[in-house]
């Protein structure tokens, strides 16, 4: 089977796509840069803590932080070699990350692309876990967790999630806790690995000065056909309402930090997801962007400062708005945000304001295409949401004035608004 | 990718990288002055006040709306330090004309707006607007105070301050709270004029346009006069006295250990590449000695990384550790340095460090921001070699070169932030 081509002529970008004979979907994004970038990811993140494969009778629940722990541990092989060392001989600059819904392994290089790709595909498909190596990692990850405990921006964000969600595992830290990771064993890691690290559940995205055939040849060499594994994830019974309206914590900060969360209902289909993302980006820019009345009025009054920002986050199972900043009076900011939402539902923006903002959001998206890393990692996010990055510009263009009005009244419920604050220690 | 450097006027230069790789244009106007306690705060505050409005766009909102219209034009202003030089930076990032709906001359319109921001800020009674100055003073003081929020960077900054206490390098580039509090609109405006008329002006450009066209736009919209700027000097110390130990207390979970060293080599040195390779092998990559031994083998920390200030010739090895392992980690880190000084470098380690450094240099050419940052540091150090040229030199560096250069490092300060 040949590669299929998808092109967006307007922004002059295209990619090649096929399902490799082993079951792995491959995406290649040609780019005339010196740096080539590859991301190999699986749909396994911190929220996938309760699941069932065909071999299991019942759902199993694994300790918090397993996906992230597994990411760390895959780097080591049975000879005690670190994947970093294997990359190093070919000059590959490697990394990995775990988010709520995915784990990704990546490298960038300016030479020896095939060899580096071989290392990536090989180590991710060859797990090796023992009591001893698990124990050693508990020390390193323990320090990583402690580092985040002292990071006020991280804490204020996770406290917001815990306030918004009642049951959903998104309310728990991606890395878990020192306590939860102490329960991790090699058996648990193998269990998760065998369930989620199946080529059908994964994807490979490459961006750079490479050909699709070149990528396929490396896959032919390294990968073995995988039987499809069916995974049932426990559907979380998450109510529409929030858990807690206000949550505070004291840390070593100079001025209070805040995150305001607005819980939304996730979109049901990939098309809706793409549209929801476009329309929310436009709405947030209109209401809270640097050129908005809100931002300027409250900046002038001293309620907020240039650290104020608003963004939209969504995956299959959740969707929310995150408005963050640092100021003396976070409660005042929340009140002002809710007032603004209520007011705009009554008196929406002018068509001219809407069109200008839409253009700005469109242009902003183009900036992403200057980085092979950005393209490859963002692309994976879109793919795992069953959407396509190259469809996003059109999704922005297609948002109508009425769409924006409708989304504001449907998805910005001030009764689902939470406030998380980090106050300075006394 | 081509690099061209030209003089627009005496004291005003353009360094342009022409490439079709990107969908965007990036242009930075760098006003370079000596880093001094008396002026650093003024320059820092200036970059905030200047964003509040221009004569034609007198409010922040009208200016931001204009930027939206220009396809989300990015206009930024901020301060940086490179050695003992303060850079007051005005930055423009715009999408390439080809990607606008109407193929408009976006870059020219953007340059006009940038010029307006720099040369025609909104004023009242001949100085900056008093209300704006008062608000931005408060915001700046809050943001200086907020430097404690990020424990990792705070512990690095504090180590620099302790290490270079009696050198200009210890000046906080964001400003000093006591000085900021006393700034008046008159004083700020006077400094603005002095800066505009006397600083060395270095314009950097990365994008698809011809350098001659950029030079034309500069002459048209950035009317800097010719000037004779003060030389950009950084005093470099290559020795250290008795090791300084300093502990700051804070209620935190993880101890931040920062080890400060004088490197004995700076970017001004012709053989800087030898130091760069030493650094890569020591701690610059995941295959380095620090990562492989202190993190992977001994499991002492999640990160352990040398942060190098190449113009000043100082290095801070930053790590986050359990307080009970502080001394063990210090020993383990210094042991890795001693190891290199004693010549314990395997062929594989040398090969990996070379590949990693070469890769690092080549990747710079794929990011407009990295290209600008690369040339700014080089211009301040009085050189103009490209990342590709640096990459080509890597393989010529020998094991002995690394050993020799590593022996120039001296321990100066051991700093920790702990509960």
Tab-separated table of N, CA and C in Angstrom, chain A residues 189 297 344 348-349 423:
chain	number	residue	atom	x	y	z
A	189	UNK	N	4.150	-2.843	35.917
A	189	UNK	CA	4.663	-2.172	34.721
A	189	UNK	C	4.440	-3.033	33.476
A	297	UNK	N	-9.239	47.185	30.873
A	297	UNK	CA	-9.900	47.871	31.988
A	297	UNK	C	-9.285	47.430	33.319
A	344	UNK	N	-21.393	39.472	28.569
A	344	UNK	CA	-21.219	39.187	27.140
A	344	UNK	C	-22.304	38.276	26.581
A	348	UNK	N	-23.221	40.673	23.149
A	348	UNK	CA	-22.059	40.027	22.537
A	348	UNK	C	-21.195	41.073	21.822
A	349	UNK	N	-20.049	40.639	21.313
A	349	UNK	CA	-19.134	41.558	20.630
A	349	UNK	C	-19.693	41.958	19.265
A	423	UNK	N	-1.484	31.257	48.293
A	423	UNK	CA	-1.134	32.459	49.048
A	423	UNK	C	0.306	32.341	49.560
